[in-house]
Coordinates of C-alpha atoms and ligand atoms in Angstrom, one line a residue:
X1 CA -22.8 53.2 7.7
X2 CA -26.6 52.9 8.0
X3 CA -26.3 49.3 9.2
X4 CA -24.0 50.3 12.0
X5 CA -26.2 53.2 13.1
X6 CA -29.2 50.9 13.1
X7 CA -27.5 48.3 15.4
X8 CA -29.1 48.2 18.8
X9 CA -26.7 45.7 20.1
X10 CA -23.5 47.6 20.9
X11 CA -25.2 50.1 23.2
X12 CA -26.2 47.2 25.4
X13 CA -22.8 45.6 25.8
X14 CA -20.7 45.7 28.9
X15 CA -17.2 46.7 27.7
X16 CA -15.0 45.9 30.7
X17 CA -13.3 42.6 31.4
X18 CA -15.3 39.6 32.6
X19 CA -13.7 37.6 35.4
X20 CA -16.6 36.0 37.3
X21 CA -18.4 39.4 36.8
X22 CA -18.0 42.5 34.7
X23 CA -15.6 45.0 36.0
X24 CA -12.9 47.5 34.9
X25 CA -9.4 46.3 34.5
X26 CA -7.1 46.8 37.5
X27 CA -5.5 49.8 35.8
X28 CA -8.5 51.5 34.1
X29 CA -7.2 51.7 30.5
X30 CA -9.3 51.3 27.3
X31 CA -8.5 50.4 23.8
X32 CA -10.3 51.9 20.8
X33 CA -11.8 49.7 18.0
X34 CA -11.9 51.4 14.6
X35 CA -13.6 50.6 11.3
X36 CA -11.2 49.5 8.6
X37 CA -13.6 50.9 6.0
X38 CA -13.8 54.5 7.4
X39 CA -11.0 54.7 10.0
X40 CA -13.7 56.0 12.5
X41 CA -13.7 54.8 16.1
X42 CA -16.7 52.6 16.7
X43 CA -16.2 51.5 20.3
X44 CA -13.8 51.4 23.3
X45 CA -13.3 48.3 25.4
X46 CA -11.1 47.4 28.4
X47 CA -7.3 47.2 27.9
X48 CA -6.3 44.5 30.4
X49 CA -2.9 43.7 31.9
X50 CA -1.1 41.0 33.9
X51 CA -3.1 41.5 37.2
X52 CA -6.3 41.0 35.2
X53 CA -4.9 37.8 33.6
X54 CA -4.1 36.5 37.1
X55 CA -7.6 37.3 38.3
X56 CA -9.0 35.5 35.2
X57 CA -6.9 32.4 36.0
X58 CA -8.0 32.4 39.6
X59 CA -11.6 32.6 38.4
X60 CA -11.2 29.8 35.9
X61 CA -9.5 27.5 38.4
X62 CA -12.2 28.2 41.0
X63 CA -15.0 27.5 38.6
X64 CA -13.4 24.3 37.2
X65 CA -14.6 21.8 39.7
X66 CA -18.2 22.9 39.5
X67 CA -18.4 23.2 35.7
X68 CA -16.6 19.9 35.1
X69 CA -19.1 18.2 37.4
X70 CA -22.1 19.3 35.5
X71 CA -23.7 16.6 33.4
X72 CA -22.9 16.5 29.7
X73 CA -26.5 17.0 28.8
X74 CA -26.7 20.2 31.0
X75 CA -23.7 21.6 29.1
X76 CA -25.2 20.5 25.8
X77 CA -28.5 22.3 26.7
X78 CA -26.6 25.5 27.5
X79 CA -24.6 25.4 24.2
X80 CA -27.8 24.7 22.3
X81 CA -29.5 27.7 24.0
X82 CA -26.5 29.9 23.0
X83 CA -26.9 28.7 19.4
X84 CA -30.5 29.6 19.4
X85 CA -29.8 33.0 20.9
X86 CA -27.0 33.8 18.4
X87 CA -29.5 33.1 15.6
X88 CA -32.0 35.6 17.2
X89 CA -29.3 38.3 17.3
X90 CA -27.7 37.3 14.0
X91 CA -28.5 40.4 12.1
X92 CA -27.1 42.7 14.8
X93 CA -24.1 40.5 15.3
X94 CA -23.4 40.6 11.6
X95 CA -23.4 44.4 11.7
X96 CA -20.9 44.3 14.5
X97 CA -18.6 41.9 12.6
X98 CA -19.0 44.0 9.4
X99 CA -18.1 47.2 11.3
X100 CA -15.0 45.8 13.1
X101 CA -13.5 43.8 10.3
X102 CA -14.5 45.7 7.1
X103 CA -15.8 42.5 5.5
X104 CA -19.1 42.8 3.6
X105 CA -22.4 42.5 5.4
X106 CA -23.2 39.3 3.4
X107 CA -19.9 37.8 4.5
X108 CA -20.5 38.8 8.1
X109 CA -23.9 37.1 8.0
X110 CA -22.2 34.0 6.6
X111 CA -19.7 34.1 9.4
X112 CA -22.5 34.3 12.0
X113 CA -24.2 31.3 10.5
X114 CA -20.9 29.4 10.2
X115 CA -19.8 30.3 13.7
X116 CA -23.1 29.5 15.3
X117 CA -22.8 26.0 13.8
X118 CA -19.9 25.2 16.2
X119 CA -22.2 25.9 19.2
X120 CA -24.8 23.5 17.8
X121 CA -22.2 20.8 16.7
X122 CA -20.5 20.8 20.1
X123 CA -23.8 20.8 22.0
X124 CA -24.4 17.6 20.1
X125 CA -20.9 16.3 20.8
X126 CA -21.1 17.1 24.5
X127 CA -23.1 13.9 25.1
X128 CA -20.6 11.8 23.1
X129 CA -17.5 12.3 25.0
X130 CA -16.0 8.9 24.1
X131 CA -13.9 6.3 25.8
X132 CA -13.6 2.5 25.6
X133 CA -13.4 -0.6 27.7
X134 CA -11.0 -3.5 26.7
X135 CA -9.9 -6.7 28.3
X136 CA -6.2 -7.1 29.1
X137 CA -4.4 -9.8 27.1
X138 CA -4.3 -12.2 30.0
X139 CA -8.0 -11.7 30.7
X140 CA -7.5 -10.6 34.3
X141 CA -8.2 -6.9 34.0
X142 CA -10.7 -4.4 32.5
X143 CA -8.9 -1.6 30.8
X144 CA -11.2 1.5 31.1
X145 CA -10.2 4.5 29.1
X146 CA -12.2 7.6 29.6
X147 CA -11.9 11.2 28.4
X148 CA -12.1 14.0 30.9
X149 CA -11.6 17.8 30.7
X150 CA -8.1 19.1 30.4
X151 CA -8.5 22.0 32.8
X152 CA -8.5 25.8 32.5
X153 CA -7.9 26.9 28.9
X154 CA -6.5 30.1 27.3
X155 CA -8.1 30.8 23.9
X156 CA -6.4 33.4 21.7
X157 CA -8.1 34.3 18.4
X158 CA -7.3 36.5 15.3
X159 CA -9.2 39.3 13.7
X160 CA -10.1 37.7 10.3
X161 CA -13.1 35.7 11.5
X162 CA -13.6 37.3 14.9
X163 CA -16.8 35.3 15.8
X164 CA -16.3 31.9 14.1
X165 CA -12.7 31.5 15.4
X166 CA -14.0 32.1 18.9
X167 CA -16.9 29.7 18.8
X168 CA -14.7 27.0 17.2
X169 CA -12.7 27.1 20.4
X170 CA -15.2 28.1 23.1
X171 CA -17.8 25.5 22.1
X172 CA -15.7 22.3 22.3
X173 CA -13.8 23.6 25.4
X174 CA -17.1 24.1 27.3
X175 CA -18.7 20.9 25.9
X176 CA -15.7 18.9 27.3
X177 CA -16.2 20.5 30.8
X178 CA -13.4 23.1 30.8
X179 CA -13.4 26.7 32.0
X180 CA -11.9 29.2 29.6
X181 CA -10.1 32.6 29.4
X182 CA -10.9 34.2 26.0
X183 CA -8.5 36.7 24.5
X184 CA -9.8 37.9 21.2
X185 CA -7.8 40.1 18.8
X186 CA -7.5 43.7 19.9
X187 CA -8.5 44.8 16.4
X188 CA -11.9 43.0 16.5
X189 CA -13.0 42.3 20.1
X190 CA -16.6 43.3 19.8
X191 CA -18.2 40.1 18.4
X192 CA -16.4 38.2 21.2
X193 CA -18.2 40.5 23.7
X194 CA -21.5 39.6 22.1
X195 CA -20.8 35.9 22.4
X196 CA -19.8 36.2 26.1
X197 CA -23.0 38.2 26.8
X198 CA -25.0 35.4 25.0
X199 CA -23.3 32.7 27.1
X200 CA -24.0 34.5 30.4
X201 CA -27.6 35.3 29.3
X202 CA -28.4 31.6 28.6
X203 CA -27.1 30.6 32.0
X204 CA -23.4 29.5 31.6
X205 CA -22.3 30.0 35.3
X206 CA -20.1 32.9 36.3
X207 CA -16.4 32.2 36.1
X208 CA -16.7 29.5 33.4
X209 CA -15.9 32.0 30.6
X210 CA -13.6 34.9 31.3
X211 CA -13.0 37.6 28.7
X212 CA -9.8 39.8 28.5
X213 CA -9.1 42.3 25.8
X214 CA -5.8 44.0 25.6
X215 CA -3.3 45.9 23.5
X216 CA -0.5 44.0 25.1
X217 CA -1.3 40.3 24.5
X218 CA 2.1 39.1 25.7
X219 CA 1.3 40.6 29.1
X220 CA -1.7 38.3 29.3
X221 CA -0.3 35.1 27.8
X222 CA 3.1 35.0 29.5
X223 CA 1.9 35.0 33.1
X224 CA -0.8 32.6 32.3
X225 CA 1.5 30.1 30.5
X226 CA 4.1 30.3 33.3
X227 CA 1.4 29.2 35.8
X228 CA 1.1 25.5 36.1
X229 CA -2.7 25.8 36.7
X230 CA -3.3 26.7 33.1
X231 CA -3.6 23.4 31.3
X232 CA -4.3 24.3 27.7
X233 CA -3.7 27.0 25.1
X234 CA -5.5 27.1 21.8
X235 CA -4.3 29.8 19.5
X236 CA -5.3 30.8 16.0
X237 CA -3.0 33.4 14.4
X238 CA 0.4 33.9 12.8
X239 CA 3.1 31.3 12.8
X240 CA 5.6 33.5 14.6
X241 CA 3.3 34.1 17.6
X242 CA 2.3 30.4 17.6
X243 CA 5.9 29.4 17.9
X244 CA 6.4 31.7 20.8
X245 CA 3.3 30.4 22.6
X246 CA 4.4 26.8 21.9
X247 CA 7.7 27.5 23.7
X248 CA 6.0 29.2 26.6
X249 CA 3.5 26.3 26.9
X250 CA 6.3 23.9 27.3
X251 CA 7.1 25.4 30.8
X252 CA 4.4 23.2 32.3
X253 CA 3.5 21.1 29.3
X254 CA 0.2 22.8 28.8
X255 CA -1.7 21.0 26.0
X256 CA -1.4 23.0 22.8
X257 CA -3.5 23.6 19.6
X258 CA -2.0 26.0 17.1
X259 CA -3.9 27.0 14.0
X260 CA -1.3 29.0 12.1
X261 CA -0.6 30.5 8.7
X262 CA -1.1 29.0 5.3
X263 CA 0.3 29.2 1.8
X264 CA -2.4 27.2 0.0
X265 CA -1.7 25.9 -3.6
X266 CA -4.6 25.6 -5.9
X267 CA -4.0 23.3 -8.9
X268 CA -6.2 23.3 -12.0
X269 CA -5.5 20.4 -14.4
X270 CA -6.3 20.4 -18.1
X271 CA -9.2 18.0 -17.6
X272 CA -11.0 20.3 -15.1
X273 CA -14.4 21.9 -15.6
X274 CA -13.5 25.5 -16.4
X275 CA -16.5 27.1 -14.8
X276 CA -16.1 25.1 -11.6
X277 CA -12.5 25.9 -11.4
X278 CA -13.1 29.7 -11.9
X279 CA -15.9 29.6 -9.2
X280 CA -13.5 27.7 -6.9
X281 CA -10.8 30.2 -7.4
X282 CA -13.1 33.2 -6.8
X283 CA -14.2 31.6 -3.5
X284 CA -10.8 30.4 -2.3
X285 CA -9.2 33.7 -3.2
X286 CA -11.6 36.6 -2.7
X287 CA -13.7 35.5 0.2
X288 CA -13.1 37.7 3.2
X289 CA -11.0 40.1 1.0
X290 CA -8.5 37.3 0.7
X291 CA -7.8 37.4 4.4
X292 CA -8.1 33.8 5.2
X293 CA -5.6 31.2 6.3
X294 CA -7.0 28.8 3.7
X295 CA -7.0 31.4 0.9
X296 CA -5.5 30.2 -2.4
X297 CA -2.1 31.8 -2.2
X298 CA -0.6 30.2 -5.3
X299 CA -2.8 29.3 -8.3
X300 CA -1.3 26.8 -10.7
X301 CA -3.0 26.3 -14.1
X302 CA -2.0 23.6 -16.6
X303 CA -0.9 25.2 -19.8
X304 CA -3.7 24.0 -22.1
X305 CA -6.5 25.2 -19.8
X306 CA -4.8 28.4 -18.7
X307 CA -6.2 30.6 -21.4
X308 CA -9.9 30.0 -20.8
X309 CA -9.5 30.1 -17.0
X310 CA -7.6 33.3 -17.0
X311 CA -10.1 35.0 -19.5
X312 CA -13.0 34.1 -17.2
X313 CA -11.2 35.1 -14.1
X314 CA -10.2 38.4 -15.5
X315 CA -13.8 39.1 -16.4
X316 CA -15.1 38.2 -12.9
X317 CA -12.3 40.2 -11.2
X318 CA -12.8 43.3 -13.2
X319 CA -16.5 43.2 -12.3
X320 CA -15.9 42.9 -8.5
X321 CA -17.1 45.8 -6.5
X322 CA -14.6 46.6 -3.7
X323 CA -16.4 48.8 -1.3
X324 CA -17.6 49.6 2.3
X325 CA -18.9 46.3 3.6
X326 CA -22.3 48.0 4.4
X327 CA -22.7 49.3 0.8
X328 CA -25.3 47.5 -1.3
X329 CA -23.7 45.3 -3.9
X330 CA -20.2 45.2 -2.3
X331 CA -18.4 42.0 -3.2
X332 CA -15.1 42.6 -1.5
X333 CA -14.7 44.7 1.7
X334 CA -11.7 46.5 3.2
X335 CA -8.6 44.8 4.4
X336 CA -7.9 45.1 8.1
X337 CA -5.6 48.1 8.2
X338 CA -3.2 50.4 6.3
X339 CA -0.3 48.1 7.0
X340 CA -2.2 45.2 5.2
X341 CA -3.0 47.5 2.4
X342 CA 0.6 48.5 1.9
X343 CA 1.7 44.9 2.1
X344 CA -0.7 44.0 -0.7
X345 CA 0.7 46.7 -3.0
X346 CA 4.2 45.3 -2.3
X347 CA 3.1 41.8 -3.2
X348 CA 1.9 42.9 -6.6
X349 CA 5.2 44.7 -7.2
X350 CA 7.2 41.6 -6.3
X351 CA 5.1 39.4 -8.6
X352 CA 5.5 41.9 -11.5
X353 CA 9.2 42.2 -10.8
X354 CA 9.5 38.4 -11.0
X355 CA 8.0 38.5 -14.6
X356 CA 4.2 38.6 -13.8
X357 CA 1.7 40.7 -15.7
X358 CA -1.3 42.4 -14.1
X359 CA -4.2 41.1 -16.1
X360 CA -7.2 42.5 -14.2
X361 CA -7.6 45.1 -11.4
X362 CA -10.9 46.3 -9.9
X363 CA -11.5 49.9 -8.8
X364 CA -11.6 50.9 -5.1
X365 CA -13.0 53.7 -3.0
X366 CA -10.7 56.6 -2.6
X367 CA -10.5 56.4 1.2
X368 CA -10.3 53.5 3.7
X369 CA -8.1 50.4 3.7
X370 CA -9.2 49.0 0.4
X371 CA -7.1 46.9 -2.0
X372 CA -8.1 46.4 -5.7
X373 CA -9.0 42.9 -6.5
X374 CA -6.1 42.0 -8.8
X375 CA -5.1 39.2 -11.1
X376 CA -1.4 38.7 -11.8
X377 CA -0.5 36.0 -14.4
X378 CA 2.6 34.3 -15.7
X379 CA 4.4 34.5 -12.4
X380 CA 7.2 31.8 -12.4
X381 CA 6.5 28.5 -10.7
X382 CA 9.4 29.1 -8.3
X383 CA 7.9 32.4 -7.2
X384 CA 9.7 34.9 -4.9
X385 CA 6.4 35.0 -3.0
X386 CA 6.7 31.4 -1.8
X387 CA 6.1 31.2 2.0
X388 CA 4.5 34.7 2.0
X389 CA 0.8 34.8 3.1
X390 CA -0.8 37.3 0.7
X391 CA -3.8 38.0 3.0
X392 CA -5.4 40.2 0.4
X393 CA -7.6 40.1 -2.8
X394 CA -4.6 39.4 -5.1
X395 CA -4.6 36.2 -7.3
X396 CA -1.1 35.1 -8.3
X397 CA -1.2 32.7 -11.3
X398 CA 1.6 30.4 -12.6
X399 CA 1.5 27.9 -15.5
X400 CA 2.7 24.3 -15.2
X401 CA 3.1 21.5 -17.7
X402 CA 3.0 18.2 -15.8
X403 CA 1.8 16.6 -12.6
X404 CA 5.1 15.9 -10.9
X405 CA 6.3 19.4 -11.6
X406 CA 3.3 21.0 -10.0
X407 CA 3.2 18.7 -7.0
X408 CA 6.8 19.6 -6.3
X409 CA 6.1 23.3 -6.6
X410 CA 2.9 23.0 -4.5
X411 CA 4.9 21.3 -1.7
X412 CA 7.8 23.7 -1.8
X413 CA 6.6 25.8 1.1
X414 CA 7.1 25.7 4.9
X415 CA 3.3 25.7 5.4
X416 CA 0.8 22.9 5.0
X417 CA -2.7 24.0 5.8
X418 CA -5.1 24.0 2.9
X419 CA -4.8 23.0 -0.8
X420 CA -7.1 22.7 -3.7
X421 CA -7.2 20.4 -6.8
X422 CA -9.5 20.8 -9.8
X423 CA -9.7 17.8 -12.1
X424 CA -12.4 15.5 -13.5
X425 CA -10.2 12.5 -13.4
X426 CA -11.0 10.5 -10.2
X427 CA -7.6 8.7 -10.2
X428 CA -5.8 12.0 -10.5
X429 CA -7.9 13.6 -7.8
X430 CA -7.1 10.7 -5.4
X431 CA -3.4 10.6 -6.3
X432 CA -2.7 14.4 -6.3
X433 CA -4.9 15.0 -3.3
X434 CA -2.7 12.6 -1.3
X435 CA 0.6 13.8 -2.7
X436 CA 0.1 17.3 -1.4
X437 CA 1.5 17.8 2.1
X438 CA -1.3 19.7 3.7
X439 CA -3.9 19.1 6.4
X440 CA -6.8 19.7 4.1
X441 CA -7.5 19.2 0.4
X442 CA -10.5 20.5 -1.5
X443 CA -11.3 18.5 -4.6
X444 CA -13.2 20.5 -7.1
X445 CA -14.2 23.1 -4.5
X446 CA -12.8 26.3 -3.2
X447 CA -14.7 26.1 0.1
X448 CA -13.4 23.5 2.6
X449 CA -14.3 24.8 6.1
X450 CA -17.0 22.6 7.6
X451 CA -18.1 22.3 11.2
X452 CA -18.1 18.5 10.9
X453 CA -14.5 18.2 9.6
X454 CA -11.1 18.4 11.3
X455 CA -9.6 21.8 10.4
X456 CA -5.9 22.2 10.8
X457 CA -2.5 21.9 9.2
X458 CA 1.0 20.3 9.2
X459 CA 4.5 21.8 9.2
X460 CA 4.6 25.5 10.0
X461 CA 0.8 25.6 9.8
X462 CA 0.6 24.2 13.3
X463 CA -0.6 21.3 15.4
X464 CA -4.1 20.1 16.4
X465 CA -7.5 20.2 14.8
X466 CA -10.6 22.2 15.3
X467 CA -14.1 21.0 14.3
X468 CA -15.6 17.6 13.8
X469 CA -15.4 14.8 16.4
X470 CA -11.6 15.4 16.6
X471 CA -12.0 19.0 17.8
X472 CA -13.3 18.1 21.2
X473 CA -10.3 15.7 21.9
X474 CA -8.0 18.8 21.9
X475 CA -9.8 19.8 25.1
X476 CA -9.7 16.4 26.8
X477 CA -7.2 14.3 28.8
X478 CA -7.2 10.5 28.7
X479 CA -7.6 8.6 32.0
X480 CA -7.0 4.9 32.1
X481 CA -8.3 2.8 35.0
X482 CA -7.1 -0.7 35.5
X483 CA -9.9 -2.7 37.1
X484 CA -8.9 -6.2 38.3
X485 CA -11.7 -8.7 37.7
X486 CA -12.9 -10.3 41.0
Ligands
LIG1 P1 -1.5 37.4 15.1 O1 -0.6 36.3 15.4 O2 -0.9 38.8 15.0 O3 -2.6 37.6 16.3 C1 -3.4 36.6 16.6 C2 -3.8 36.7 18.1 O4 -2.6 36.6 18.9 C3 -4.4 38.1 18.5 O5 -5.4 37.8 19.5 C4 -3.2 38.8 19.1 O6 -3.6 39.8 20.0 C5 -2.4 37.7 19.7 N1 -1.0 37.9 20.0 C6 -0.2 38.7 19.2 N2 1.1 38.7 19.8 C7 1.0 37.9 20.9 C8 1.9 37.5 21.8 N3 3.2 37.9 21.8 N4 1.5 36.6 22.8 C9 0.2 36.2 22.9 N5 -0.7 36.6 22.0 C10 -0.3 37.4 21.0 O7 -2.4 37.0 13.9 P2 -3.5 37.9 13.2 O8 -2.8 38.9 12.3 O9 -4.5 38.4 14.1 O10 -4.2 36.8 12.2 C11 -3.8 36.5 11.0 C12 -3.0 35.2 11.0 O11 -3.9 34.2 11.6 C13 -2.6 34.7 9.7 O12 -1.3 34.2 9.7 C14 -3.6 33.6 9.4 O13 -3.2 32.6 8.5 C15 -3.8 33.0 10.7 N6 -5.1 32.3 10.8 C16 -5.0 30.9 10.9 C17 -6.2 30.2 10.9 C18 -6.1 28.7 11.0 O14 -7.1 28.1 11.4 N7 -5.0 28.0 10.7 C19 -7.4 30.8 10.9 C20 -7.5 32.2 10.8 C21 -6.3 32.9 10.8

């Protein structure tokens, strides 16, 4: 834990709630943040309740008029300054992320770089808010369509990318002129604290960003969504909680973005480049210890290429070092907690009971929430694991014979977030890429997240998009002015 001990950052953080200013929650409770790698407590922060949520909404409502009236370029400058400041504290922030999530320090650094890009991208988009002018069909009227801020937003984020999932919401919300109440995961609140400190330090006005951490998320979200002044909820997390928030948001028709679970199929056709496919699988499966909504959940290999792909995969997986994220040479860190660890063991058992064979399994440290990187092959196409997010470093491989069969298997899920296709046949790439019912398709790549692209899903994977030019529209309302020509 040398990296952690060396971090200067945490000692300088306020750890209360932020509602126009830093203070303790109305009832002075705290929640403990622990390291998944060691089980040790690394910090305590505020544990907010309903009264704090109401205070945050009052604050966000009061700040809305002033913030939405700032010029787009002023908001852009603040986001760009935040981007620059995040890069200055990048090493310390990576240590915080590594400690609270258990991911490797290299992955934590990658997350800082990726998350920071949203600040920069939406600084750039803040001055391109869109709109159009048209002439009515009879020529008598100008139709002016403009995009304005939606109003106070509630932003709820998960633990797997505790910094990037926050910037992906906060940056477009602020760029569009909204005030926000941020509620990060109780398991990983620390990187959100760092971001709020950065935003305040660079001059984002008090009240524009509130921060609430809590062990009782429903006691924050329910009162906020039952208040008509809250105009938007953006949530990233599990499908069950997303469904609940969607229902609650309907009380006053708050605008809703839901980035939910995934069950990504990864298809390797017999004309694929073997090395590229193996590299893609390693990235799409083992990045972040497999705890990603876009992780390859079901890997389908065409029969004649399966042998060489499996051999190379087994070699790579056996060689993976699963270890404390701060350890030199760690490839795969801890999973988030013991519950996740137990669920992974159960997934391997289910895959084996269905006819699968464990072909590779890495070693793990004896203590901490670690899961061996595992390869299970020959799992039937119609797997009992269908619809189950693995969320761990376990690759489940099935064999297929033809295109129609694998497309049907790939689409046989209630989710529709990411998917991956490996082939060197451009016609097949185009055909299969469009036949898979998912919001995102990676062609010959295992890495699809990109700040400039619309990230999101269909079916039970949610509604709305984050990133790209589309991401800011989720935080805007349309206004149409009918201007009669004189
Ligand atoms: P989760 O749903 O348990 O928690 C997510 C957030 O919701 C946390 O902040 C939590 O405190 C809050 N929450 C929990 N219960 C709530 C309630 N009743 N009311 C209001 N808020 C509540 O999910 P998680 O375990 O933190 O994250 C993992 C899930 O997130 C996976 O399903 C993963 O696929 C999904 N995810 C999706 C994306 C995406 O972009 N689609 C990205 C990352 C993670």
